CSV table of C-alpha atoms in Angstrom, one decimal:
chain,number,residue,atom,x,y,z
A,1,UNK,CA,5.1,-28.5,-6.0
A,2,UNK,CA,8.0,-27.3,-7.7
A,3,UNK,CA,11.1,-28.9,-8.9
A,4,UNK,CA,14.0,-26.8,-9.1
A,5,UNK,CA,18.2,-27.3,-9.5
A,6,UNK,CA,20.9,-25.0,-8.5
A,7,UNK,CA,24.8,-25.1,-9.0
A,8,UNK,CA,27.7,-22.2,-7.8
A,9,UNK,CA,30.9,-21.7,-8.3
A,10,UNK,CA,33.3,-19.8,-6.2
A,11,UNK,CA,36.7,-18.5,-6.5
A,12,UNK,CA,39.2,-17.2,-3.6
A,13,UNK,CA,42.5,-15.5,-4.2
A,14,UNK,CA,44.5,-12.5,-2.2
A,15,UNK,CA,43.0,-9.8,-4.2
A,16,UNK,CA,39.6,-11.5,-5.8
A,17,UNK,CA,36.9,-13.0,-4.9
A,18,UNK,CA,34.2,-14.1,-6.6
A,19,UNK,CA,31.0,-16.5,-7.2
A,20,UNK,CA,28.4,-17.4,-9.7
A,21,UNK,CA,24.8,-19.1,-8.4
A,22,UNK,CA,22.5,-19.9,-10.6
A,23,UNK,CA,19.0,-21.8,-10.1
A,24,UNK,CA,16.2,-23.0,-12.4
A,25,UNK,CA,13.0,-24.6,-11.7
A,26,UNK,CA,12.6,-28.1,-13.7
A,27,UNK,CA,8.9,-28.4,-13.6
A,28,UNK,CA,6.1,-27.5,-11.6
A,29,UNK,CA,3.6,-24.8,-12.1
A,30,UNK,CA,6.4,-22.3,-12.0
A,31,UNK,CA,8.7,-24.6,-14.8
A,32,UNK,CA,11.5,-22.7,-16.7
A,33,UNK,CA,11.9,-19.5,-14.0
A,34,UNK,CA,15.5,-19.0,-13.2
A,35,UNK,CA,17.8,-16.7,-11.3
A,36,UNK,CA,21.4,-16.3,-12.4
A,37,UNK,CA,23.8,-14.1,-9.5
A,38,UNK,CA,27.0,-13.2,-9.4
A,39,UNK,CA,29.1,-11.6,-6.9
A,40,UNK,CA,32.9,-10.1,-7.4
A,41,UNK,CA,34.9,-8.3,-5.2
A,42,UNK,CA,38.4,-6.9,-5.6
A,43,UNK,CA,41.1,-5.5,-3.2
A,44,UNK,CA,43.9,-2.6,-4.5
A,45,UNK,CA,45.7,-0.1,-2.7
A,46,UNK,CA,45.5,3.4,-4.1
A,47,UNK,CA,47.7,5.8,-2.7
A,48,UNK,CA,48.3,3.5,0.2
A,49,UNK,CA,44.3,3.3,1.1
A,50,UNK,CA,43.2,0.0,0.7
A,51,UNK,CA,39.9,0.1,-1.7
A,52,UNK,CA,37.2,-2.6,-2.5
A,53,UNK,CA,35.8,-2.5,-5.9
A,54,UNK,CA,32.8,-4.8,-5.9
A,55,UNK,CA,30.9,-5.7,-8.9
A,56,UNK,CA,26.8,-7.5,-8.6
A,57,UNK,CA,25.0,-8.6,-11.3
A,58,UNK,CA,21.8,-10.7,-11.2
A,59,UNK,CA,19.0,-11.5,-13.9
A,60,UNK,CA,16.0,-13.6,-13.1
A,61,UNK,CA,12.6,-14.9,-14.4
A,62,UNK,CA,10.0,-15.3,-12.0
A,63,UNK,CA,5.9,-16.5,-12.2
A,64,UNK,CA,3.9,-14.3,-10.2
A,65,UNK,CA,3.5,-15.0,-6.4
A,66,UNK,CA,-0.3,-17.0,-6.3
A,67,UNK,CA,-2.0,-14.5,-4.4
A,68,UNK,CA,-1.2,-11.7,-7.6
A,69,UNK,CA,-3.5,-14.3,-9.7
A,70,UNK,CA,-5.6,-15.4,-7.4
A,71,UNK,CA,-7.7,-13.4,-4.2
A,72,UNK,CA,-11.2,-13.5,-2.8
A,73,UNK,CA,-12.2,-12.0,0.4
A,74,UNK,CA,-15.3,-9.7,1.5
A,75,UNK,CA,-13.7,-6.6,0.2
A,76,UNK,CA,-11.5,-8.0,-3.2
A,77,UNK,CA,-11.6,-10.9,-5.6
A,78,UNK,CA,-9.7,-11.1,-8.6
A,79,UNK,CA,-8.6,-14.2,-11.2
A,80,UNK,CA,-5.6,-13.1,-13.3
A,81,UNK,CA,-3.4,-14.9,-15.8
A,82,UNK,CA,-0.4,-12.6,-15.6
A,83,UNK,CA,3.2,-13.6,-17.2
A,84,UNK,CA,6.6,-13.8,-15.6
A,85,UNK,CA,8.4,-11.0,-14.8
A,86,UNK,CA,12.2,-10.5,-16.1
A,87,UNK,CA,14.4,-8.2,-14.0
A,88,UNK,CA,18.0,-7.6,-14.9
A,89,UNK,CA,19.9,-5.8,-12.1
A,90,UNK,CA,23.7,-4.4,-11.6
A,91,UNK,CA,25.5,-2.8,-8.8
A,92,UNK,CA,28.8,-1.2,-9.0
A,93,UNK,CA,30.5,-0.2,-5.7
A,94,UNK,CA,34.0,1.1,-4.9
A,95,UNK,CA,34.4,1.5,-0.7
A,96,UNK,CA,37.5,1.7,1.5
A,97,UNK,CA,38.0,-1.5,3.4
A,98,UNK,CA,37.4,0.3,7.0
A,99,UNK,CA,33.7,1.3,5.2
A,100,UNK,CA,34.2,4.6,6.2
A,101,UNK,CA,33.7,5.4,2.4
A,102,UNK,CA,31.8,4.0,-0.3
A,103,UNK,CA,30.4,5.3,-3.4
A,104,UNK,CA,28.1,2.8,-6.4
A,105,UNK,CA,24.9,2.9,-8.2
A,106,UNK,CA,22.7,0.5,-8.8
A,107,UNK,CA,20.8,0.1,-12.7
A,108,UNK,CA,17.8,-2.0,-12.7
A,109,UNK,CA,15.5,-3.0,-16.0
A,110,UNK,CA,11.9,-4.7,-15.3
A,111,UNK,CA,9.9,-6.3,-17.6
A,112,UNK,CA,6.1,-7.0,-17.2
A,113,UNK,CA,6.2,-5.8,-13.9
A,114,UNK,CA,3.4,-6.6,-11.2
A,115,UNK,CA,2.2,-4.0,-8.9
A,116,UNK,CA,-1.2,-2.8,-7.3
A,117,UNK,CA,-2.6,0.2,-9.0
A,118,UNK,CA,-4.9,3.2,-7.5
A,119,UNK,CA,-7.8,1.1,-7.0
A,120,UNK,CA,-5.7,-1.5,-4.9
A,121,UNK,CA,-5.7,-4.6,-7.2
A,122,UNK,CA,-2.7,-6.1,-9.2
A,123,UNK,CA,-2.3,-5.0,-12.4
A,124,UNK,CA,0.7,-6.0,-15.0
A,125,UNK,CA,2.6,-3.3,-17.1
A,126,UNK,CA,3.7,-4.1,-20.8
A,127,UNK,CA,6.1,-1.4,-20.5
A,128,UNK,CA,10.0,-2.1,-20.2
A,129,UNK,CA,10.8,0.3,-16.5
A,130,UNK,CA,14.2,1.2,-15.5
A,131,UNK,CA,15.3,2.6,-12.2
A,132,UNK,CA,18.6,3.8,-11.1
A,133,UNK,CA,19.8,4.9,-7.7
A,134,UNK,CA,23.1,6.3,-7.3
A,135,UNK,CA,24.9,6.5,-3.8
A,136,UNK,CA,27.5,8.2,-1.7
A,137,UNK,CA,28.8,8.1,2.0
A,138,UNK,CA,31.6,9.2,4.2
A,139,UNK,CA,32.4,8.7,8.2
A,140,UNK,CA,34.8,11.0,9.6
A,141,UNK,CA,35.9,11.9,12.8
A,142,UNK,CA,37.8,15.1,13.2
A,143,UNK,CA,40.0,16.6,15.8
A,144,UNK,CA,40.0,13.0,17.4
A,145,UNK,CA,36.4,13.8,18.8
A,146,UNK,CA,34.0,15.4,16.2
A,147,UNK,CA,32.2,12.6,13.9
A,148,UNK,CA,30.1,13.4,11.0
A,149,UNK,CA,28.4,10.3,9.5
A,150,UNK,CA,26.6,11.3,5.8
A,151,UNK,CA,25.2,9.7,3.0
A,152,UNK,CA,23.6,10.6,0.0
A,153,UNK,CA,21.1,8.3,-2.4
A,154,UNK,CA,19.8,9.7,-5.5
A,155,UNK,CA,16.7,7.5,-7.1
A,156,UNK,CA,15.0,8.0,-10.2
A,157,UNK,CA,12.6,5.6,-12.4
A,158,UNK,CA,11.8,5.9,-16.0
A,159,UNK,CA,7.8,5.4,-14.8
A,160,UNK,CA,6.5,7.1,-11.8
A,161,UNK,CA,3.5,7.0,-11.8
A,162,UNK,CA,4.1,2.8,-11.0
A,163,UNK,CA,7.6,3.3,-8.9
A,164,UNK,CA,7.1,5.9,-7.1
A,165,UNK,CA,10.0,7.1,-4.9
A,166,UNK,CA,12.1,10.2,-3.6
A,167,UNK,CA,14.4,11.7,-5.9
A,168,UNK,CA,16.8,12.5,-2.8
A,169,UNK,CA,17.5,11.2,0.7
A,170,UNK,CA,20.2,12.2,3.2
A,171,UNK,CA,20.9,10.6,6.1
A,172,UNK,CA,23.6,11.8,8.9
A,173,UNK,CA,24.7,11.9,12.5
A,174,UNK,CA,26.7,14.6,13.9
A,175,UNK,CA,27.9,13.9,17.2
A,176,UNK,CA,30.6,13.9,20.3
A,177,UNK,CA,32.5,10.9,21.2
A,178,UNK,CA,35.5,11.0,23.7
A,179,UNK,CA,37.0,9.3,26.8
A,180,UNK,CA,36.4,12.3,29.9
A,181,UNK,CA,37.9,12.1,33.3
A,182,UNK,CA,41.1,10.2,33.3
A,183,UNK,CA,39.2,8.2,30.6
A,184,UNK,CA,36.9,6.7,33.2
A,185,UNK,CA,33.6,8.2,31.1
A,186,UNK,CA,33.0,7.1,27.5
A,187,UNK,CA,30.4,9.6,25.8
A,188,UNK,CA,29.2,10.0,22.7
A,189,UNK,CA,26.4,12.5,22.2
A,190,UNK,CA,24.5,13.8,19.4
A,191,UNK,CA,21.9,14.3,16.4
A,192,UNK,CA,20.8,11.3,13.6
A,193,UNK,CA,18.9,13.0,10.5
A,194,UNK,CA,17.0,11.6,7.5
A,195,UNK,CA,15.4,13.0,4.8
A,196,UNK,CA,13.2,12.5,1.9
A,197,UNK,CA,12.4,15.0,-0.8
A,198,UNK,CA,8.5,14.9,-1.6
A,199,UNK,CA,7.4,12.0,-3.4
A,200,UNK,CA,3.5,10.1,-4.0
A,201,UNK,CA,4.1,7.8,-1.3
A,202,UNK,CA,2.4,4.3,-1.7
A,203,UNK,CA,-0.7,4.4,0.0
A,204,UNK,CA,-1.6,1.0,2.2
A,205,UNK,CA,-4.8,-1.2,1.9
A,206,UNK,CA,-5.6,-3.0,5.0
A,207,UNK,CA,-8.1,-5.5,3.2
A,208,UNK,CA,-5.2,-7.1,1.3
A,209,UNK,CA,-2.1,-6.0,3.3
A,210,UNK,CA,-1.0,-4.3,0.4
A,211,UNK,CA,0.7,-1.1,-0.5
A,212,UNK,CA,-0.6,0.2,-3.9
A,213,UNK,CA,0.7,3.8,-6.3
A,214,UNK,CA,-1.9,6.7,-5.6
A,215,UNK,CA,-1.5,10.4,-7.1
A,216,UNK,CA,-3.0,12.7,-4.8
A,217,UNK,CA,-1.0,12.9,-2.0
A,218,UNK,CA,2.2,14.3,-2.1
A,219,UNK,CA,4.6,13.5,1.3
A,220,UNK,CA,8.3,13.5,2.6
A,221,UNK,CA,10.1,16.5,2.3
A,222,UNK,CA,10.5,16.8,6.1
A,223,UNK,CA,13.7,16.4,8.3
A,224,UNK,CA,13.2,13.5,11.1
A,225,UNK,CA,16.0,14.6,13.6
A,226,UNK,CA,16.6,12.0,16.8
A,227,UNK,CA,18.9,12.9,19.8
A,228,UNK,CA,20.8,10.8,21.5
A,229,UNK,CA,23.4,10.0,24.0
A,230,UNK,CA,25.1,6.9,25.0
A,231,UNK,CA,27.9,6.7,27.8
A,232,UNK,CA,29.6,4.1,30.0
A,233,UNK,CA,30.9,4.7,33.2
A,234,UNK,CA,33.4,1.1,34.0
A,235,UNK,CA,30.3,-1.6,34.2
A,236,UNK,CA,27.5,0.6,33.8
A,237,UNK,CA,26.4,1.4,30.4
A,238,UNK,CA,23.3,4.3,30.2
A,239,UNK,CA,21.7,5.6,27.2
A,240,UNK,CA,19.0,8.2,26.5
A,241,UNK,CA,17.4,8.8,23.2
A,242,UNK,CA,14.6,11.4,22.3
A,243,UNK,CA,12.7,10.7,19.1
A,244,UNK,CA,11.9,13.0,16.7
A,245,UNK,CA,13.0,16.3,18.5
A,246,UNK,CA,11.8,18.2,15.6
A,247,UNK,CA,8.4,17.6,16.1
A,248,UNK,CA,6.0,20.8,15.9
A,249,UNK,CA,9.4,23.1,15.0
A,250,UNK,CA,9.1,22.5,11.1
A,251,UNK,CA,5.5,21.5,10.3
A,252,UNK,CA,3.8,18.3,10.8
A,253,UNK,CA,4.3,16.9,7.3
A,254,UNK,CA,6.2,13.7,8.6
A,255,UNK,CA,4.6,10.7,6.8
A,256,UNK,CA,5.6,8.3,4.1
A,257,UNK,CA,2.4,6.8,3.7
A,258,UNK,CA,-1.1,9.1,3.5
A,259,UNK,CA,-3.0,8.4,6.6
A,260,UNK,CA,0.1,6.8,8.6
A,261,UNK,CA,2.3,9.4,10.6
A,262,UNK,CA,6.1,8.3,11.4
A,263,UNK,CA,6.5,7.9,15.4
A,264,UNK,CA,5.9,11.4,17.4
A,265,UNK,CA,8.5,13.0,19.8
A,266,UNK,CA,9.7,9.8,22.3
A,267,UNK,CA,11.9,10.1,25.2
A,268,UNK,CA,13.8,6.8,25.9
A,269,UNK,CA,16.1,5.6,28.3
A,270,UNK,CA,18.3,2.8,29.3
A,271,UNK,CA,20.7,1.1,31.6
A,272,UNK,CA,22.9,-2.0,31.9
A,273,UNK,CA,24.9,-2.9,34.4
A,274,UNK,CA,27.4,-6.3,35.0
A,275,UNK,CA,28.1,-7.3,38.3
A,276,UNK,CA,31.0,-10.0,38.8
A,277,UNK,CA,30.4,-10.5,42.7
């Protein structure tokens, strides 16, 4: 049992708003961990586009959850005795107010940080890790019927070998979208894409339900393509979706985690329809 206090403030004006939480555990077995948040946001025209600049900033102490310390089963046991972890976090965005548009990055700093190494028990890291992840994206439609939906994430930690993750992943649609016969036929039809440059992905232990860092298998670095096509005819509403078209065109090297393959080609479809008799 746990005794904990929290206060916020918040503040609302035409251009600004902003808010400050902060919490802090009195006593208890987790006594003196705290999080302190705080959220701003700020509205400006620029060139008669109306931007959002929004600042986050958080910093928290935090015991390790119990079952870090403490685990026994048929297949793992473990008593640890690790320390709180620190975390200091910022993100800096700046995003047109129709989110068609945005553009931050996001700094983070971990102390003492607890995470299962390649044997798949906890361990706890002396070393100070920062990770960084910067961001783009951009919706537009052109010619009134052409939309292109990209975005961009860039990801980089000062220790891999603990946070392991892709350098580089792009996500995007490309599609169709117009009103057809005397408008009495909304479509919109087209491609979604991700992709993920190669990374060691975290491999997954079943025993503890755990994901834990391993160096020996390299995935990613395969584009997952899904059609799709969604159209409305008055009350009826119909849309068909195929999974992973590009399945057997560009290798088979579409996994995250070793040993667990993302979904295979899948066709799907599906119909509404009101009735107001």
């Amino acid at each position: 049992m746990n005794q904990m206090t929290n206060a916020g403030i918040y503040f609302s004006g035409k251009k600004i708003i902003s808010f400050l939480k902060c919490d802090y555990v009195i006593n208890g077995p987790n006594s003196n961990d705290y999080s302190l948040e705080m959220n701003s946001s700020y509205k400006q025209r620029i060139a008669k586009i109306p931007f959002v600049f929004v600042l986050k900033a958080s910093i928290e102490k935090r015991h390790p959850d119990f079952m870090f310390n403490t685990w026994l089963s048929n297949h793992y046991a473990w008593n640890n005795n690790f320390s709180p972890t620190d975390k200091q976090q910022a993100l800096f965005s700046i995003s047109t107010s129709d989110n068609r548009f945005d553009i931050g990055v996001v700094y983070q700093n971990v102390s003492n940080m607890i995470y299962f190494n390649e044997l798949a028990v906890p361990e706890q890291t002396p070393l100070s890790i920062q990770n960084i992840s910067a961001f783009i994206h951009k919706d537009i439609l052109l010619f009134k019927h052409l939309g292109i939906n990209a975005r961009y994430n860039y990801q980089s930690s000062s220790y891999q070998a603990i946070v392991s993750v892709p350098n580089h992943i792009v996500n995007g649609a490309l599609y169709y979208q117009g009103n057809l016969f005397k408008k009495a036929l909304q479509l919109q039809v087209g491609f979604n894409a991700q992709y993920y440059s190669e990374f060691y992905g975290y491999a997954y232990m079943p025993a503890t339900n755990q994901y834990y860092v391993q160096t020996s298998k390299i995935v990613g670095n395969y584009p997952f393509v899904d059609f799709f096509l969604n159209a409305r005819i008055k009350p009826v509403r119909v849309f068909v979706k195929i999974d992973h078209v590009t399945q057997g065109f560009l290798g088979n090297g579409y996994s995250l985690t070793p040993g667990y393959w993302q979904n295979d080609r899948a066709f799907k479809f599906g119909i509404n329809w009101l009735f107001f008799d």
